[in-house]
Short mmCIF file of N, CA and C in Angstrom, two decimals:
data_model
loop_
_atom_site.label_atom_id
_atom_site.label_comp_id
_atom_site.label_asym_id
_atom_site.label_seq_id
_atom_site.Cartn_x
_atom_site.Cartn_y
_atom_site.Cartn_z
N MET R 1 -50.20 8.19 -38.91
CA MET R 1 -48.88 7.79 -39.39
C MET R 1 -48.70 8.31 -40.83
N ALA R 2 -47.57 8.91 -41.09
CA ALA R 2 -47.28 9.42 -42.43
C ALA R 2 -47.07 8.27 -43.40
N GLU R 3 -47.40 8.52 -44.64
CA GLU R 3 -47.21 7.49 -45.67
C GLU R 3 -46.80 8.14 -46.97
N LEU R 4 -46.32 7.31 -47.87
CA LEU R 4 -45.89 7.74 -49.19
C LEU R 4 -46.99 7.46 -50.19
N ASP R 5 -47.15 8.33 -51.16
CA ASP R 5 -48.04 8.11 -52.30
C ASP R 5 -47.15 7.67 -53.45
N VAL R 6 -47.24 6.40 -53.83
CA VAL R 6 -46.30 5.81 -54.79
C VAL R 6 -46.99 5.52 -56.12
N GLN R 7 -46.34 5.91 -57.20
CA GLN R 7 -46.79 5.61 -58.57
C GLN R 7 -45.63 4.96 -59.30
N VAL R 8 -45.84 3.77 -59.85
CA VAL R 8 -44.82 3.11 -60.66
C VAL R 8 -45.42 2.86 -62.04
N VAL R 9 -44.76 3.41 -63.06
CA VAL R 9 -45.25 3.23 -64.42
C VAL R 9 -44.10 2.81 -65.33
N ALA R 10 -44.44 2.01 -66.33
CA ALA R 10 -43.50 1.65 -67.38
C ALA R 10 -43.82 2.54 -68.58
N SER R 11 -43.02 2.44 -69.60
CA SER R 11 -43.22 3.31 -70.77
C SER R 11 -44.59 3.10 -71.42
N ASP R 12 -45.18 1.91 -71.25
CA ASP R 12 -46.44 1.64 -71.94
C ASP R 12 -47.59 1.19 -71.04
N HIS R 13 -47.39 1.16 -69.71
CA HIS R 13 -48.48 0.74 -68.82
C HIS R 13 -48.20 1.12 -67.37
N ALA R 14 -49.29 1.23 -66.58
CA ALA R 14 -49.16 1.45 -65.14
C ALA R 14 -48.78 0.12 -64.50
N VAL R 15 -47.91 0.15 -63.52
CA VAL R 15 -47.43 -1.07 -62.86
C VAL R 15 -48.03 -1.22 -61.47
N TRP R 16 -47.94 -0.16 -60.64
CA TRP R 16 -48.48 -0.22 -59.28
C TRP R 16 -48.66 1.20 -58.77
N SER R 17 -49.70 1.41 -57.97
CA SER R 17 -49.87 2.69 -57.29
C SER R 17 -50.59 2.46 -55.98
N GLY R 18 -50.28 3.30 -55.00
CA GLY R 18 -50.94 3.18 -53.71
C GLY R 18 -50.12 3.81 -52.60
N ALA R 19 -50.61 3.63 -51.38
CA ALA R 19 -49.95 4.16 -50.19
C ALA R 19 -48.92 3.14 -49.70
N ALA R 20 -47.77 3.66 -49.28
CA ALA R 20 -46.70 2.77 -48.83
C ALA R 20 -45.99 3.35 -47.61
N LYS R 21 -45.38 2.44 -46.83
CA LYS R 21 -44.57 2.83 -45.69
C LYS R 21 -43.14 3.14 -46.11
N SER R 22 -42.67 2.45 -47.16
CA SER R 22 -41.31 2.66 -47.65
C SER R 22 -41.16 2.14 -49.07
N VAL R 23 -40.12 2.65 -49.74
CA VAL R 23 -39.77 2.20 -51.09
C VAL R 23 -38.25 2.05 -51.13
N ARG R 24 -37.78 0.98 -51.74
CA ARG R 24 -36.34 0.77 -51.90
C ARG R 24 -36.06 0.42 -53.35
N GLY R 25 -35.07 1.07 -53.93
CA GLY R 25 -34.73 0.82 -55.32
C GLY R 25 -33.27 1.09 -55.60
N ARG R 26 -32.91 0.99 -56.87
CA ARG R 26 -31.52 1.19 -57.27
C ARG R 26 -31.46 2.31 -58.30
N THR R 27 -30.59 3.28 -58.02
CA THR R 27 -30.34 4.36 -58.97
C THR R 27 -28.93 4.17 -59.52
N VAL R 28 -28.56 4.99 -60.48
CA VAL R 28 -27.21 4.89 -61.06
C VAL R 28 -26.15 5.26 -60.02
N GLU R 29 -26.55 5.93 -58.95
CA GLU R 29 -25.63 6.32 -57.88
C GLU R 29 -25.59 5.31 -56.74
N GLY R 30 -26.44 4.28 -56.80
CA GLY R 30 -26.48 3.26 -55.75
C GLY R 30 -27.89 3.04 -55.24
N ASP R 31 -28.02 2.17 -54.26
CA ASP R 31 -29.33 1.86 -53.69
C ASP R 31 -29.87 3.05 -52.91
N ILE R 32 -31.20 3.18 -52.92
CA ILE R 32 -31.85 4.27 -52.21
C ILE R 32 -33.06 3.73 -51.47
N GLY R 33 -33.26 4.19 -50.25
CA GLY R 33 -34.43 3.84 -49.46
C GLY R 33 -35.19 5.10 -49.13
N ILE R 34 -36.50 5.07 -49.30
CA ILE R 34 -37.34 6.25 -49.08
C ILE R 34 -38.36 5.96 -47.99
N LEU R 35 -38.41 6.85 -47.00
CA LEU R 35 -39.41 6.82 -45.95
C LEU R 35 -40.17 8.14 -45.99
N PRO R 36 -41.35 8.21 -45.38
CA PRO R 36 -42.06 9.49 -45.33
C PRO R 36 -41.17 10.59 -44.75
N GLY R 37 -41.26 11.78 -45.33
CA GLY R 37 -40.46 12.91 -44.88
C GLY R 37 -39.10 13.02 -45.56
N HIS R 38 -38.81 12.14 -46.51
CA HIS R 38 -37.52 12.18 -47.20
C HIS R 38 -37.37 13.49 -47.96
N THR R 39 -36.14 13.97 -48.05
CA THR R 39 -35.87 15.18 -48.83
C THR R 39 -36.14 14.92 -50.31
N PRO R 40 -36.44 15.96 -51.08
CA PRO R 40 -36.68 15.76 -52.52
C PRO R 40 -35.46 15.16 -53.22
N VAL R 41 -35.73 14.25 -54.16
CA VAL R 41 -34.69 13.56 -54.91
C VAL R 41 -35.17 13.38 -56.34
N LEU R 42 -34.26 13.52 -57.28
CA LEU R 42 -34.52 13.16 -58.68
C LEU R 42 -33.28 12.44 -59.15
N SER R 43 -33.43 11.17 -59.54
CA SER R 43 -32.27 10.37 -59.90
C SER R 43 -32.61 9.44 -61.06
N LEU R 44 -31.58 9.06 -61.81
CA LEU R 44 -31.76 8.09 -62.88
C LEU R 44 -31.89 6.70 -62.29
N LEU R 45 -32.82 5.95 -62.80
CA LEU R 45 -33.10 4.60 -62.32
C LEU R 45 -32.16 3.61 -63.01
N ALA R 46 -31.58 2.70 -62.23
CA ALA R 46 -30.73 1.64 -62.77
C ALA R 46 -31.52 0.33 -62.80
N GLU R 47 -31.02 -0.62 -63.54
CA GLU R 47 -31.66 -1.94 -63.58
C GLU R 47 -31.53 -2.60 -62.22
N GLY R 48 -32.62 -3.18 -61.75
CA GLY R 48 -32.58 -3.86 -60.46
C GLY R 48 -33.98 -4.09 -59.92
N GLU R 49 -34.02 -4.42 -58.63
CA GLU R 49 -35.29 -4.72 -57.98
C GLU R 49 -35.80 -3.50 -57.23
N LEU R 50 -37.09 -3.26 -57.37
CA LEU R 50 -37.79 -2.22 -56.64
C LEU R 50 -38.66 -2.93 -55.61
N VAL R 51 -38.58 -2.50 -54.35
CA VAL R 51 -39.39 -3.11 -53.29
C VAL R 51 -40.23 -2.02 -52.64
N ILE R 52 -41.54 -2.24 -52.65
CA ILE R 52 -42.48 -1.31 -52.05
C ILE R 52 -43.13 -2.02 -50.87
N ASN R 53 -43.11 -1.38 -49.70
CA ASN R 53 -43.78 -1.91 -48.52
C ASN R 53 -45.08 -1.13 -48.34
N PRO R 54 -46.20 -1.70 -48.85
CA PRO R 54 -47.48 -0.99 -48.77
C PRO R 54 -47.93 -0.81 -47.32
N VAL R 55 -48.85 0.12 -47.10
CA VAL R 55 -49.40 0.35 -45.77
C VAL R 55 -50.06 -0.94 -45.28
N GLU R 56 -50.72 -1.65 -46.17
CA GLU R 56 -51.34 -2.93 -45.83
C GLU R 56 -50.90 -3.99 -46.83
N GLY R 57 -50.62 -5.18 -46.33
CA GLY R 57 -50.29 -6.29 -47.22
C GLY R 57 -48.80 -6.56 -47.31
N ALA R 58 -48.49 -7.56 -48.12
CA ALA R 58 -47.11 -8.02 -48.29
C ALA R 58 -46.32 -7.06 -49.19
N PRO R 59 -44.99 -7.08 -49.07
CA PRO R 59 -44.16 -6.25 -49.95
C PRO R 59 -44.43 -6.57 -51.42
N VAL R 60 -44.35 -5.52 -52.24
CA VAL R 60 -44.52 -5.64 -53.69
C VAL R 60 -43.14 -5.48 -54.31
N LYS R 61 -42.77 -6.44 -55.17
CA LYS R 61 -41.47 -6.39 -55.82
C LYS R 61 -41.65 -6.30 -57.33
N ALA R 62 -40.79 -5.51 -57.94
CA ALA R 62 -40.82 -5.34 -59.39
C ALA R 62 -39.40 -5.29 -59.92
N LYS R 63 -39.21 -5.84 -61.10
CA LYS R 63 -37.93 -5.72 -61.80
C LYS R 63 -38.06 -4.50 -62.71
N VAL R 64 -37.12 -3.55 -62.57
CA VAL R 64 -37.19 -2.31 -63.35
C VAL R 64 -35.86 -2.04 -64.03
N SER R 65 -35.91 -1.25 -65.09
CA SER R 65 -34.67 -0.81 -65.74
C SER R 65 -34.92 0.50 -66.47
N GLY R 66 -33.93 1.37 -66.41
CA GLY R 66 -34.01 2.65 -67.08
C GLY R 66 -35.08 3.56 -66.52
N GLY R 67 -35.03 4.84 -66.84
CA GLY R 67 -36.04 5.78 -66.40
C GLY R 67 -35.54 6.65 -65.26
N PHE R 68 -36.50 7.12 -64.43
CA PHE R 68 -36.11 7.98 -63.32
C PHE R 68 -36.92 7.71 -62.07
N PHE R 69 -36.39 8.19 -60.95
CA PHE R 69 -36.92 7.99 -59.61
C PHE R 69 -37.06 9.38 -59.01
N SER R 70 -38.27 9.79 -58.67
CA SER R 70 -38.52 11.14 -58.15
C SER R 70 -39.23 11.08 -56.81
N VAL R 71 -38.77 11.91 -55.87
CA VAL R 71 -39.40 12.02 -54.55
C VAL R 71 -39.61 13.50 -54.26
N ASP R 72 -40.85 13.87 -53.89
CA ASP R 72 -41.14 15.24 -53.51
C ASP R 72 -42.40 15.26 -52.66
N SER R 73 -42.31 15.80 -51.46
CA SER R 73 -43.46 15.93 -50.55
C SER R 73 -44.20 14.60 -50.36
N ASP R 74 -43.47 13.55 -50.05
CA ASP R 74 -44.01 12.20 -49.81
C ASP R 74 -44.70 11.60 -51.03
N GLN R 75 -44.45 12.15 -52.21
CA GLN R 75 -44.92 11.54 -53.45
C GLN R 75 -43.72 10.94 -54.16
N VAL R 76 -43.80 9.64 -54.41
CA VAL R 76 -42.72 8.91 -55.08
C VAL R 76 -43.23 8.50 -56.45
N THR R 77 -42.52 8.93 -57.48
CA THR R 77 -42.88 8.58 -58.85
C THR R 77 -41.70 7.86 -59.49
N ILE R 78 -41.97 6.66 -59.98
CA ILE R 78 -40.95 5.88 -60.65
C ILE R 78 -41.44 5.63 -62.07
N VAL R 79 -40.72 6.19 -63.03
CA VAL R 79 -41.05 6.00 -64.44
C VAL R 79 -39.92 5.19 -65.05
N ALA R 80 -40.21 3.94 -65.37
CA ALA R 80 -39.18 3.03 -65.87
C ALA R 80 -39.37 2.74 -67.36
N ASP R 81 -38.25 2.53 -68.04
CA ASP R 81 -38.34 2.09 -69.44
C ASP R 81 -39.05 0.75 -69.50
N GLU R 82 -38.68 -0.13 -68.57
CA GLU R 82 -39.32 -1.45 -68.45
C GLU R 82 -39.56 -1.74 -66.99
N ALA R 83 -40.73 -2.30 -66.67
CA ALA R 83 -41.06 -2.66 -65.29
C ALA R 83 -42.04 -3.82 -65.31
N GLU R 84 -41.78 -4.79 -64.45
CA GLU R 84 -42.63 -5.98 -64.38
C GLU R 84 -42.71 -6.44 -62.93
N LEU R 85 -43.95 -6.63 -62.43
CA LEU R 85 -44.12 -7.14 -61.07
C LEU R 85 -43.58 -8.56 -60.99
N GLN R 86 -42.99 -8.91 -59.83
CA GLN R 86 -42.48 -10.26 -59.61
C GLN R 86 -43.34 -10.96 -58.57
N GLY R 87 -43.34 -12.29 -58.67
CA GLY R 87 -44.01 -13.10 -57.64
C GLY R 87 -45.44 -13.17 -57.84
#
């Protein structure tokens, strides 16, 4: 089964990294959902909730604001001005 390689970092620390089935977040253009095989995307990140569905375990949620959201070859990189895990 295909999976995403996800990296989430804030301006001053790593937040989360690992394999995921999907990622959902908010860009300045609206909500975006990423599954394996998604076309390349580079977008500005808006304030909101980021939800990562890891290959194993419960969904991971983070509050993020500012930065960018990049997808290329099943690699998802989220670099946020501010990011904090919730729950």
